[in-house]
Amino acid sequence: MDLQTPSVRDATLSAIRFRLGGTSVVDHRSDPSALRFLIGHDLRAARERSGFKQVEAGKVLGCSQAKINYLETGKTQQKPDQVTALLRAYGADVEHVDRMSSLAARADQNTWWAPFDDVLPNWFKTFVGLEGLATTESNYGSLVLPGQLQTPGYAAALLHNNLRVPPMDAQQVVRARMARQRLTDGVRPLHIRAVIEEYALDRIVGSHAIMRAQLEHLLELMHLDNVEIHVMPVSVPVHDGLDGDFLLLDFEEAQSIGYIEYPTGAIYIQDQDQVAAYNLSVDRLCAAALSVSDSAEAIAARIAALGTSSED
């Protein structure tokens, strides 16, 4: 089911072709800043595991400690030969060196979300880029449905009278949110595991008609092999999500990253022990919530209830 308007589809399907492993691939989600972020994170983690200091790493490349810091924070583009030299010095295995060098070679492509640059907050652009590169997204949401699952009507209703989004920008923000969605991407669909609090299903966003369409959309998405949705009943009194909403991104070639958003910014969780703890929380939340089939029944029951409402 294609939810994108023609203008959004044209923007997102302005794909950039690159070659990886001898196979021509269409990359809808190229983002140099996100790639620099991932590569820098990997370089820092590999250096710390090896016991190297930044000064010692600088000697490997014949550069200053400041340059190593720029490479690790993604402020400077990492060249494939730099990545290879550093990772070899850190004792990384050959396959990992080749993967990260390949990522570095792709970090000079155009940014897919450029048409929406003016409506994306600077702090959010990194996440949009990372999400576009991810293979799997795990999401716990307590108040509203995740952006990857939203319909245009639901997304627009969430922005109504929003303090941080001017009315003149709302339509473009909705287009950007729809363009981010990859669940039905025929080339490289995103896999998602979402745990949704029951409250989010009962909150009428926009109108009964908008909410009914949104819930019907959830059921349609649940037929996809790459979509796993669990509803967390109010009857479950204590669970791992009570500490707050969070999201995890897994990548084919880079380490996983956690993400916690607040109204004017975000926190990235890069320590792999902490990421592992969040992954365990996702498994526990899925186990505590309704099964996928029972979740579908809970959603269908709410659609039926909305269908009998006189308010549309």
PDB file of C-alpha atoms in Angstrom:
ATOM      1  CA  MET A   1       0.000   0.000   0.000  1.00  0.00           C
ATOM      2  CA  ASP A   2       1.666   3.237  -1.148  1.00  0.00           C
ATOM      3  CA  LEU A   3       0.852   6.113   1.195  1.00  0.00           C
ATOM      4  CA  GLN A   4       3.089   8.662  -0.445  1.00  0.00           C
ATOM      5  CA  THR A   5       1.782  11.536  -2.540  1.00  0.00           C
ATOM      6  CA  PRO A   6       3.276  11.881  -6.045  1.00  0.00           C
ATOM      7  CA  SER A   7       5.533  14.760  -4.977  1.00  0.00           C
ATOM      8  CA  VAL A   8       6.883  12.771  -2.031  1.00  0.00           C
ATOM      9  CA  ARG A   9       7.318   9.656  -4.144  1.00  0.00           C
ATOM     10  CA  ASP A  10       9.257  11.593  -6.768  1.00  0.00           C
ATOM     11  CA  ALA A  11      11.566  12.995  -4.108  1.00  0.00           C
ATOM     12  CA  THR A  12      12.220   9.702  -2.370  1.00  0.00           C
ATOM     13  CA  LEU A  13      12.631   7.693  -5.557  1.00  0.00           C
ATOM     14  CA  SER A  14      15.376  10.007  -6.816  1.00  0.00           C
ATOM     15  CA  ALA A  15      17.588   7.051  -5.948  1.00  0.00           C
ATOM     16  CA  ILE A  16      21.358   7.013  -6.160  1.00  0.00           C
ATOM     17  CA  ARG A  17      22.994   3.959  -7.641  1.00  0.00           C
ATOM     18  CA  PHE A  18      26.151   2.545  -6.154  1.00  0.00           C
ATOM     19  CA  ARG A  19      28.013  -0.745  -6.383  1.00  0.00           C
ATOM     20  CA  LEU A  20      28.554  -2.911  -3.336  1.00  0.00           C
ATOM     21  CA  GLY A  21      30.001  -6.400  -3.511  1.00  0.00           C
ATOM     22  CA  GLY A  22      29.805  -6.374  -7.300  1.00  0.00           C
ATOM     23  CA  THR A  23      26.015  -5.948  -7.337  1.00  0.00           C
ATOM     24  CA  SER A  24      24.213  -2.851  -8.538  1.00  0.00           C
ATOM     25  CA  VAL A  25      21.894  -1.639  -5.802  1.00  0.00           C
ATOM     26  CA  VAL A  26      19.414   1.231  -5.655  1.00  0.00           C
ATOM     27  CA  ASP A  27      19.944   3.119  -2.405  1.00  0.00           C
ATOM     28  CA  HIS A  28      16.880   5.234  -1.587  1.00  0.00           C
ATOM     29  CA  ARG A  29      18.324   6.432   1.692  1.00  0.00           C
ATOM     30  CA  SER A  30      21.809   7.789   1.117  1.00  0.00           C
ATOM     31  CA  ASP A  31      22.882  10.195   3.860  1.00  0.00           C
ATOM     32  CA  PRO A  32      26.550  11.199   4.262  1.00  0.00           C
ATOM     33  CA  SER A  33      26.154  12.735   7.733  1.00  0.00           C
ATOM     34  CA  ALA A  34      24.462   9.586   9.076  1.00  0.00           C
ATOM     35  CA  LEU A  35      27.172   7.393   7.557  1.00  0.00           C
ATOM     36  CA  ARG A  36      29.877   9.584   9.137  1.00  0.00           C
ATOM     37  CA  PHE A  37      28.057   9.212  12.475  1.00  0.00           C
ATOM     38  CA  LEU A  38      28.029   5.401  12.206  1.00  0.00           C
ATOM     39  CA  ILE A  39      31.630   5.134  11.012  1.00  0.00           C
ATOM     40  CA  GLY A  40      32.870   7.511  13.705  1.00  0.00           C
ATOM     41  CA  HIS A  41      31.026   5.574  16.393  1.00  0.00           C
ATOM     42  CA  ASP A  42      32.616   2.347  15.174  1.00  0.00           C
ATOM     43  CA  LEU A  43      36.114   3.861  15.042  1.00  0.00           C
ATOM     44  CA  ARG A  44      35.841   5.140  18.608  1.00  0.00           C
ATOM     45  CA  ALA A  45      34.488   1.816  19.921  1.00  0.00           C
ATOM     46  CA  ALA A  46      37.231  -0.162  18.141  1.00  0.00           C
ATOM     47  CA  ARG A  47      39.941   2.178  19.448  1.00  0.00           C
ATOM     48  CA  GLU A  48      38.695   1.963  23.033  1.00  0.00           C
ATOM     49  CA  ARG A  49      38.486  -1.835  22.855  1.00  0.00           C
ATOM     50  CA  SER A  50      42.087  -1.993  21.626  1.00  0.00           C
ATOM     51  CA  GLY A  51      43.360   0.294  24.395  1.00  0.00           C
ATOM     52  CA  PHE A  52      44.664   2.914  21.958  1.00  0.00           C
ATOM     53  CA  LYS A  53      44.587   6.572  22.966  1.00  0.00           C
ATOM     54  CA  GLN A  54      43.647   9.214  20.400  1.00  0.00           C
ATOM     55  CA  VAL A  55      47.254  10.427  20.366  1.00  0.00           C
ATOM     56  CA  GLU A  56      48.449   6.924  19.469  1.00  0.00           C
ATOM     57  CA  ALA A  57      45.767   6.638  16.782  1.00  0.00           C
ATOM     58  CA  GLY A  58      46.993   9.919  15.344  1.00  0.00           C
ATOM     59  CA  LYS A  59      50.427   8.383  14.852  1.00  0.00           C
ATOM     60  CA  VAL A  60      48.860   5.633  12.709  1.00  0.00           C
ATOM     61  CA  LEU A  61      47.591   8.252  10.255  1.00  0.00           C
ATOM     62  CA  GLY A  62      50.342  10.792  10.868  1.00  0.00           C
ATOM     63  CA  CYS A  63      47.803  13.351  12.067  1.00  0.00           C
ATOM     64  CA  SER A  64      46.856  15.230  15.215  1.00  0.00           C
ATOM     65  CA  GLN A  65      44.709  14.018  18.104  1.00  0.00           C
ATOM     66  CA  ALA A  66      42.140  16.640  17.065  1.00  0.00           C
ATOM     67  CA  LYS A  67      41.851  15.030  13.622  1.00  0.00           C
ATOM     68  CA  ILE A  68      41.162  11.630  15.215  1.00  0.00           C
ATOM     69  CA  ASN A  69      38.484  13.246  17.367  1.00  0.00           C
ATOM     70  CA  TYR A  70      36.888  14.798  14.260  1.00  0.00           C
ATOM     71  CA  LEU A  71      36.925  11.412  12.533  1.00  0.00           C
ATOM     72  CA  GLU A  72      35.314   9.732  15.546  1.00  0.00           C
ATOM     73  CA  THR A  73      32.599  12.355  15.939  1.00  0.00           C
ATOM     74  CA  GLY A  74      31.821  12.389  12.224  1.00  0.00           C
ATOM     75  CA  LYS A  75      32.714  16.054  11.818  1.00  0.00           C
ATOM     76  CA  THR A  76      35.211  15.091   9.118  1.00  0.00           C
ATOM     77  CA  GLN A  77      34.529  12.596   6.346  1.00  0.00           C
ATOM     78  CA  GLN A  78      36.430   9.376   6.960  1.00  0.00           C
ATOM     79  CA  LYS A  79      38.314   8.176   3.887  1.00  0.00           C
ATOM     80  CA  PRO A  80      38.329   4.419   3.174  1.00  0.00           C
ATOM     81  CA  ASP A  81      42.128   4.228   3.519  1.00  0.00           C
ATOM     82  CA  GLN A  82      41.973   6.028   6.888  1.00  0.00           C
ATOM     83  CA  VAL A  83      39.296   3.668   8.180  1.00  0.00           C
ATOM     84  CA  THR A  84      41.262   0.649   6.957  1.00  0.00           C
ATOM     85  CA  ALA A  85      44.532   1.817   8.545  1.00  0.00           C
ATOM     86  CA  LEU A  86      42.949   2.598  11.908  1.00  0.00           C
ATOM     87  CA  LEU A  87      40.890  -0.578  12.185  1.00  0.00           C
ATOM     88  CA  ARG A  88      43.851  -2.734  11.207  1.00  0.00           C
ATOM     89  CA  ALA A  89      45.938  -1.016  13.890  1.00  0.00           C
ATOM     90  CA  TYR A  90      43.151  -1.702  16.390  1.00  0.00           C
ATOM     91  CA  GLY A  91      43.192  -5.414  15.513  1.00  0.00           C
ATOM     92  CA  ALA A  92      39.766  -5.583  13.852  1.00  0.00           C
ATOM     93  CA  ASP A  93      39.071  -8.658  11.745  1.00  0.00           C
ATOM     94  CA  VAL A  94      39.372  -8.452   7.970  1.00  0.00           C
ATOM     95  CA  GLU A  95      35.625  -8.701   7.272  1.00  0.00           C
ATOM     96  CA  HIS A  96      34.859  -5.841   9.652  1.00  0.00           C
ATOM     97  CA  VAL A  97      37.574  -3.686   8.108  1.00  0.00           C
ATOM     98  CA  ASP A  98      36.155  -4.324   4.645  1.00  0.00           C
ATOM     99  CA  ARG A  99      32.578  -3.506   5.774  1.00  0.00           C
ATOM    100  CA  MET A 100      33.522  -0.199   7.352  1.00  0.00           C
ATOM    101  CA  SER A 101      35.780   0.760   4.460  1.00  0.00           C
ATOM    102  CA  SER A 102      32.838   0.107   2.115  1.00  0.00           C
ATOM    103  CA  LEU A 103      30.631   2.384   4.213  1.00  0.00           C
ATOM    104  CA  ALA A 104      33.264   5.121   4.072  1.00  0.00           C
ATOM    105  CA  ALA A 105      33.330   4.856   0.276  1.00  0.00           C
ATOM    106  CA  ARG A 106      29.585   5.590   0.214  1.00  0.00           C
ATOM    107  CA  ALA A 107      29.742   8.655   2.467  1.00  0.00           C
ATOM    108  CA  ASP A 108      29.979  11.190  -0.351  1.00  0.00           C
ATOM    109  CA  GLN A 109      26.529  10.619  -1.856  1.00  0.00           C
ATOM    110  CA  ASN A 110      23.643  13.050  -1.773  1.00  0.00           C
ATOM    111  CA  THR A 111      21.195  13.280   1.126  1.00  0.00           C
ATOM    112  CA  TRP A 112      17.826  11.703   0.325  1.00  0.00           C
ATOM    113  CA  TRP A 113      15.876  13.994   2.649  1.00  0.00           C
ATOM    114  CA  ALA A 114      17.232  17.220   1.096  1.00  0.00           C
ATOM    115  CA  PRO A 115      13.735  18.244  -0.181  1.00  0.00           C
ATOM    116  CA  PHE A 116      12.604  18.427   3.468  1.00  0.00           C
ATOM    117  CA  ASP A 117      15.674  20.124   4.904  1.00  0.00           C
ATOM    118  CA  ASP A 118      13.813  23.329   5.780  1.00  0.00           C
ATOM    119  CA  VAL A 119      11.231  21.601   8.024  1.00  0.00           C
ATOM    120  CA  LEU A 120      13.450  19.058   9.798  1.00  0.00           C
ATOM    121  CA  PRO A 121      15.018  20.323  13.047  1.00  0.00           C
ATOM    122  CA  ASN A 122      18.803  20.068  12.988  1.00  0.00           C
ATOM    123  CA  TRP A 123      18.821  17.678  15.960  1.00  0.00           C
ATOM    124  CA  PHE A 124      16.372  15.365  14.135  1.00  0.00           C
ATOM    125  CA  LYS A 125      18.231  15.182  10.820  1.00  0.00           C
ATOM    126  CA  THR A 126      20.791  12.707  12.155  1.00  0.00           C
ATOM    127  CA  PHE A 127      18.026  10.344  13.230  1.00  0.00           C
ATOM    128  CA  VAL A 128      16.249  10.601   9.869  1.00  0.00           C
ATOM    129  CA  GLY A 129      19.493   9.679   8.149  1.00  0.00           C
ATOM    130  CA  LEU A 130      20.191   6.789  10.507  1.00  0.00           C
ATOM    131  CA  GLU A 131      16.643   5.460  10.213  1.00  0.00           C
ATOM    132  CA  GLY A 132      17.006   5.440   6.442  1.00  0.00           C
ATOM    133  CA  LEU A 133      20.133   3.282   6.710  1.00  0.00           C
ATOM    134  CA  ALA A 134      18.742   0.883   9.314  1.00  0.00           C
ATOM    135  CA  THR A 135      17.547  -2.640   8.587  1.00  0.00           C
ATOM    136  CA  THR A 136      15.430  -3.028  11.738  1.00  0.00           C
ATOM    137  CA  GLU A 137      13.668  -0.618  14.058  1.00  0.00           C
ATOM    138  CA  SER A 138      12.416  -1.643  17.522  1.00  0.00           C
ATOM    139  CA  ASN A 139      10.043   0.839  19.105  1.00  0.00           C
ATOM    140  CA  TYR A 140       8.175   1.256  22.380  1.00  0.00           C
ATOM    141  CA  GLY A 141       5.589   4.063  22.328  1.00  0.00           C
ATOM    142  CA  SER A 142       3.273   5.029  25.147  1.00  0.00           C
ATOM    143  CA  LEU A 143       1.348   8.030  23.814  1.00  0.00           C
ATOM    144  CA  VAL A 144       1.149   8.020  20.007  1.00  0.00           C
ATOM    145  CA  LEU A 145       1.810   5.568  17.200  1.00  0.00           C
ATOM    146  CA  PRO A 146       5.343   5.392  15.746  1.00  0.00           C
ATOM    147  CA  GLY A 147       6.007   7.538  12.683  1.00  0.00           C
ATOM    148  CA  GLN A 148       6.636   4.479  10.499  1.00  0.00           C
ATOM    149  CA  LEU A 149       3.050   3.323  11.171  1.00  0.00           C
ATOM    150  CA  GLN A 150       1.195   6.621  10.778  1.00  0.00           C
ATOM    151  CA  THR A 151      -1.226   7.596   8.001  1.00  0.00           C
ATOM    152  CA  PRO A 152      -1.067  11.121   6.524  1.00  0.00           C
ATOM    153  CA  GLY A 153      -4.341  12.012   8.251  1.00  0.00           C
ATOM    154  CA  TYR A 154      -3.133  10.856  11.676  1.00  0.00           C
ATOM    155  CA  ALA A 155       0.220  12.616  11.240  1.00  0.00           C
ATOM    156  CA  ALA A 156      -1.470  15.866  10.194  1.00  0.00           C
ATOM    157  CA  ALA A 157      -3.849  15.719  13.161  1.00  0.00           C
ATOM    158  CA  LEU A 158      -0.913  15.327  15.554  1.00  0.00           C
ATOM    159  CA  LEU A 159       0.554  18.557  14.190  1.00  0.00           C
ATOM    160  CA  HIS A 160      -2.636  20.584  14.590  1.00  0.00           C
ATOM    161  CA  ASN A 161      -1.937  23.581  16.831  1.00  0.00           C
ATOM    162  CA  ASN A 162       1.551  22.211  17.546  1.00  0.00           C
ATOM    163  CA  LEU A 163       3.778  24.715  19.370  1.00  0.00           C
ATOM    164  CA  ARG A 164       6.929  23.611  17.516  1.00  0.00           C
ATOM    165  CA  VAL A 165       5.570  23.300  13.970  1.00  0.00           C
ATOM    166  CA  PRO A 166       4.231  26.460  12.274  1.00  0.00           C
ATOM    167  CA  PRO A 167       0.929  25.855  10.423  1.00  0.00           C
ATOM    168  CA  MET A 168       2.575  26.787   7.111  1.00  0.00           C
ATOM    169  CA  ASP A 169       5.115  23.955   7.560  1.00  0.00           C
ATOM    170  CA  ALA A 170       2.702  21.253   8.728  1.00  0.00           C
ATOM    171  CA  GLN A 171       1.925  19.806   5.286  1.00  0.00           C
ATOM    172  CA  GLN A 172       5.612  19.521   4.403  1.00  0.00           C
ATOM    173  CA  VAL A 173       6.363  17.895   7.762  1.00  0.00           C
ATOM    174  CA  VAL A 174       3.692  15.297   7.013  1.00  0.00           C
ATOM    175  CA  ARG A 175       5.239  14.690   3.582  1.00  0.00           C
ATOM    176  CA  ALA A 176       8.628  14.200   5.237  1.00  0.00           C
ATOM    177  CA  ARG A 177       7.166  11.715   7.701  1.00  0.00           C
ATOM    178  CA  MET A 178       5.531   9.738   4.898  1.00  0.00           C
ATOM    179  CA  ALA A 179       8.777   9.802   2.916  1.00  0.00           C
ATOM    180  CA  ARG A 180      10.598   8.253   5.887  1.00  0.00           C
ATOM    181  CA  GLN A 181       8.336   5.225   5.820  1.00  0.00           C
ATOM    182  CA  ARG A 182       9.942   2.109   4.335  1.00  0.00           C
ATOM    183  CA  LEU A 183       7.702  -0.708   5.513  1.00  0.00           C
ATOM    184  CA  THR A 184       6.287  -1.222   2.015  1.00  0.00           C
ATOM    185  CA  ASP A 185       9.499  -0.369   0.158  1.00  0.00           C
ATOM    186  CA  GLY A 186       9.875  -2.968  -2.569  1.00  0.00           C
ATOM    187  CA  VAL A 187      13.660  -2.570  -2.694  1.00  0.00           C
ATOM    188  CA  ARG A 188      14.765  -2.452   0.927  1.00  0.00           C
ATOM    189  CA  PRO A 189      11.873  -2.595   3.398  1.00  0.00           C
ATOM    190  CA  LEU A 190      12.470  -1.718   7.020  1.00  0.00           C
ATOM    191  CA  HIS A 191      11.682  -4.412   9.582  1.00  0.00           C
ATOM    192  CA  ILE A 192       9.858  -3.067  12.628  1.00  0.00           C
ATOM    193  CA  ARG A 193       8.975  -4.424  16.065  1.00  0.00           C
ATOM    194  CA  ALA A 194       6.595  -2.046  17.776  1.00  0.00           C
ATOM    195  CA  VAL A 195       5.054  -2.256  21.219  1.00  0.00           C
ATOM    196  CA  ILE A 196       2.144   0.175  21.504  1.00  0.00           C
ATOM    197  CA  GLU A 197       0.356   1.062  24.697  1.00  0.00           C
ATOM    198  CA  GLU A 198      -3.389   0.464  24.608  1.00  0.00           C
ATOM    199  CA  TYR A 199      -3.858   4.157  25.393  1.00  0.00           C
ATOM    200  CA  ALA A 200      -2.491   5.088  21.962  1.00  0.00           C
ATOM    201  CA  LEU A 201      -5.241   3.068  20.276  1.00  0.00           C
ATOM    202  CA  ASP A 202      -8.003   4.651  22.349  1.00  0.00           C
ATOM    203  CA  ARG A 203      -6.888   8.272  21.949  1.00  0.00           C
ATOM    204  CA  ILE A 204      -8.971   9.760  19.107  1.00  0.00           C
ATOM    205  CA  VAL A 205      -6.493  11.758  17.027  1.00  0.00           C
ATOM    206  CA  GLY A 206      -8.153  14.164  14.598  1.00  0.00           C
ATOM    207  CA  SER A 207     -11.572  12.547  14.318  1.00  0.00           C
ATOM    208  CA  HIS A 208     -13.254   9.145  14.470  1.00  0.00           C
ATOM    209  CA  ALA A 209     -12.853   8.811  10.685  1.00  0.00           C
ATOM    210  CA  ILE A 210      -9.127   9.606  10.819  1.00  0.00           C
ATOM    211  CA  MET A 211      -8.614   7.230  13.720  1.00  0.00           C
ATOM    212  CA  ARG A 212     -10.563   4.442  12.036  1.00  0.00           C
ATOM    213  CA  ALA A 213      -8.453   4.820   8.884  1.00  0.00           C
ATOM    214  CA  GLN A 214      -5.304   4.734  11.011  1.00  0.00           C
ATOM    215  CA  LEU A 215      -6.318   1.551  12.803  1.00  0.00           C
ATOM    216  CA  GLU A 216      -7.287  -0.086   9.509  1.00  0.00           C
ATOM    217  CA  HIS A 217      -3.857   0.837   8.220  1.00  0.00           C
ATOM    218  CA  LEU A 218      -2.250  -0.913  11.201  1.00  0.00           C
ATOM    219  CA  LEU A 219      -4.127  -4.102  10.378  1.00  0.00           C
ATOM    220  CA  GLU A 220      -3.025  -3.915   6.746  1.00  0.00           C
ATOM    221  CA  LEU A 221       0.605  -3.454   7.781  1.00  0.00           C
ATOM    222  CA  MET A 222       0.395  -6.435  10.116  1.00  0.00           C
ATOM    223  CA  HIS A 223      -0.043  -8.695   7.070  1.00  0.00           C
ATOM    224  CA  LEU A 224       3.541  -7.848   6.053  1.00  0.00           C
ATOM    225  CA  ASP A 225       6.333 -10.213   7.055  1.00  0.00           C
ATOM    226  CA  ASN A 226       8.524  -7.282   8.132  1.00  0.00           C
ATOM    227  CA  VAL A 227       5.977  -5.786  10.567  1.00  0.00           C
ATOM    228  CA  GLU A 228       5.457  -7.037  14.131  1.00  0.00           C
ATOM    229  CA  ILE A 229       3.045  -5.052  16.311  1.00  0.00           C
ATOM    230  CA  HIS A 230       2.165  -5.809  19.919  1.00  0.00           C
ATOM    231  CA  VAL A 231      -0.454  -3.990  21.994  1.00  0.00           C
ATOM    232  CA  MET A 232       0.382  -3.509  25.673  1.00  0.00           C
ATOM    233  CA  PRO A 233      -2.823  -3.853  27.736  1.00  0.00           C
ATOM    234  CA  VAL A 234      -3.518  -1.459  30.584  1.00  0.00           C
ATOM    235  CA  SER A 235      -4.006  -4.572  32.707  1.00  0.00           C
ATOM    236  CA  VAL A 236      -0.211  -5.140  32.677  1.00  0.00           C
ATOM    237  CA  PRO A 237       0.686  -2.986  35.693  1.00  0.00           C
ATOM    238  CA  VAL A 238       4.502  -2.963  35.555  1.00  0.00           C
ATOM    239  CA  HIS A 239       6.777  -3.479  32.560  1.00  0.00           C
ATOM    240  CA  ASP A 240      10.086  -2.317  31.088  1.00  0.00           C
ATOM    241  CA  GLY A 241       8.520   0.547  29.134  1.00  0.00           C
ATOM    242  CA  LEU A 242       7.528   2.504  32.223  1.00  0.00           C
ATOM    243  CA  ASP A 243      10.918   4.238  32.205  1.00  0.00           C
ATOM    244  CA  GLY A 244       9.915   5.974  28.975  1.00  0.00           C
ATOM    245  CA  ASP A 245       9.662   5.645  25.199  1.00  0.00           C
ATOM    246  CA  PHE A 246      12.723   4.434  23.319  1.00  0.00           C
ATOM    247  CA  LEU A 247      13.763   3.192  19.912  1.00  0.00           C
ATOM    248  CA  LEU A 248      16.554   0.932  18.640  1.00  0.00           C
ATOM    249  CA  LEU A 249      18.081   0.906  15.163  1.00  0.00           C
ATOM    250  CA  ASP A 250      19.968  -2.106  13.797  1.00  0.00           C
ATOM    251  CA  PHE A 251      22.230  -1.870  10.757  1.00  0.00           C
ATOM    252  CA  GLU A 252      23.569  -4.398   8.302  1.00  0.00           C
ATOM    253  CA  GLU A 253      27.161  -3.206   8.522  1.00  0.00           C
ATOM    254  CA  ALA A 254      27.401  -1.100  11.683  1.00  0.00           C
ATOM    255  CA  GLN A 255      26.677  -1.414  15.385  1.00  0.00           C
ATOM    256  CA  SER A 256      23.172  -0.890  16.736  1.00  0.00           C
ATOM    257  CA  ILE A 257      22.157   2.432  18.255  1.00  0.00           C
ATOM    258  CA  GLY A 258      19.529   3.392  20.813  1.00  0.00           C
ATOM    259  CA  TYR A 259      17.519   6.592  20.526  1.00  0.00           C
ATOM    260  CA  ILE A 260      15.503   8.498  23.124  1.00  0.00           C
ATOM    261  CA  GLU A 261      13.682  11.621  21.975  1.00  0.00           C
ATOM    262  CA  TYR A 262      12.417  14.581  23.947  1.00  0.00           C
ATOM    263  CA  PRO A 263      10.542  17.635  22.614  1.00  0.00           C
ATOM    264  CA  THR A 264      13.588  19.661  21.568  1.00  0.00           C
ATOM    265  CA  GLY A 265      16.308  17.066  21.099  1.00  0.00           C
ATOM    266  CA  ALA A 266      17.423  13.468  21.425  1.00  0.00           C
ATOM    267  CA  ILE A 267      19.906  11.193  23.166  1.00  0.00           C
ATOM    268  CA  TYR A 268      21.831   8.520  21.242  1.00  0.00           C
ATOM    269  CA  ILE A 269      22.775   5.379  23.148  1.00  0.00           C
ATOM    270  CA  GLN A 270      25.969   3.983  21.656  1.00  0.00           C
ATOM    271  CA  ASP A 271      27.465   1.891  24.443  1.00  0.00           C
ATOM    272  CA  GLN A 272      26.805  -1.674  23.261  1.00  0.00           C
ATOM    273  CA  ASP A 273      26.146  -3.021  26.767  1.00  0.00           C
ATOM    274  CA  GLN A 274      23.386  -0.441  27.169  1.00  0.00           C
ATOM    275  CA  VAL A 275      22.062  -1.209  23.688  1.00  0.00           C
ATOM    276  CA  ALA A 276      21.958  -4.897  24.623  1.00  0.00           C
ATOM    277  CA  ALA A 277      19.939  -4.022  27.723  1.00  0.00           C
ATOM    278  CA  TYR A 278      17.413  -2.144  25.598  1.00  0.00           C
ATOM    279  CA  ASN A 279      17.217  -5.091  23.203  1.00  0.00           C
ATOM    280  CA  LEU A 280      16.415  -7.319  26.165  1.00  0.00           C
ATOM    281  CA  SER A 281      13.720  -4.821  27.187  1.00  0.00           C
ATOM    282  CA  VAL A 282      12.163  -5.084  23.728  1.00  0.00           C
ATOM    283  CA  ASP A 283      11.999  -8.879  24.030  1.00  0.00           C
ATOM    284  CA  ARG A 284      10.466  -8.606  27.498  1.00  0.00           C
ATOM    285  CA  LEU A 285       7.934  -6.000  26.353  1.00  0.00           C
ATOM    286  CA  CYS A 286       6.849  -8.181  23.418  1.00  0.00           C
ATOM    287  CA  ALA A 287       6.421 -11.110  25.803  1.00  0.00           C
ATOM    288  CA  ALA A 288       4.397  -9.042  28.302  1.00  0.00           C
ATOM    289  CA  ALA A 289       2.156  -7.507  25.632  1.00  0.00           C
ATOM    290  CA  LEU A 290      -0.532  -9.221  23.588  1.00  0.00           C
ATOM    291  CA  SER A 291       0.584 -11.619  20.894  1.00  0.00           C
ATOM    292  CA  VAL A 292       0.504 -10.384  17.312  1.00  0.00           C
ATOM    293  CA  SER A 293      -2.778 -12.178  16.613  1.00  0.00           C
ATOM    294  CA  ASP A 294      -4.394 -10.959  19.836  1.00  0.00           C
ATOM    295  CA  SER A 295      -3.123  -7.447  19.099  1.00  0.00           C
ATOM    296  CA  ALA A 296      -4.798  -7.586  15.689  1.00  0.00           C
ATOM    297  CA  GLU A 297      -8.045  -8.598  17.371  1.00  0.00           C
ATOM    298  CA  ALA A 298      -7.751  -5.703  19.835  1.00  0.00           C
ATOM    299  CA  ILE A 299      -7.252  -3.268  16.955  1.00  0.00           C
ATOM    300  CA  ALA A 300     -10.147  -4.768  14.987  1.00  0.00           C
ATOM    301  CA  ALA A 301     -12.436  -4.407  18.017  1.00  0.00           C
ATOM    302  CA  ARG A 302     -11.663  -0.709  18.194  1.00  0.00           C
ATOM    303  CA  ILE A 303     -12.335  -0.306  14.473  1.00  0.00           C
ATOM    304  CA  ALA A 304     -15.730  -1.920  14.969  1.00  0.00           C
ATOM    305  CA  ALA A 305     -16.481   0.399  17.880  1.00  0.00           C
ATOM    306  CA  LEU A 306     -15.506   3.460  15.839  1.00  0.00           C
ATOM    307  CA  GLY A 307     -17.653   2.223  12.980  1.00  0.00           C
ATOM    308  CA  THR A 308     -20.733   2.453  15.134  1.00  0.00           C
ATOM    309  CA  SER A 309     -19.944   6.010  16.225  1.00  0.00           C
ATOM    310  CA  SER A 310     -22.036   8.829  14.802  1.00  0.00           C
ATOM    311  CA  GLU A 311     -19.137  11.275  14.924  1.00  0.00           C
ATOM    312  CA  ASP A 312     -17.125  11.421  11.671  1.00  0.00           C
TER     313      ASP A 312
END
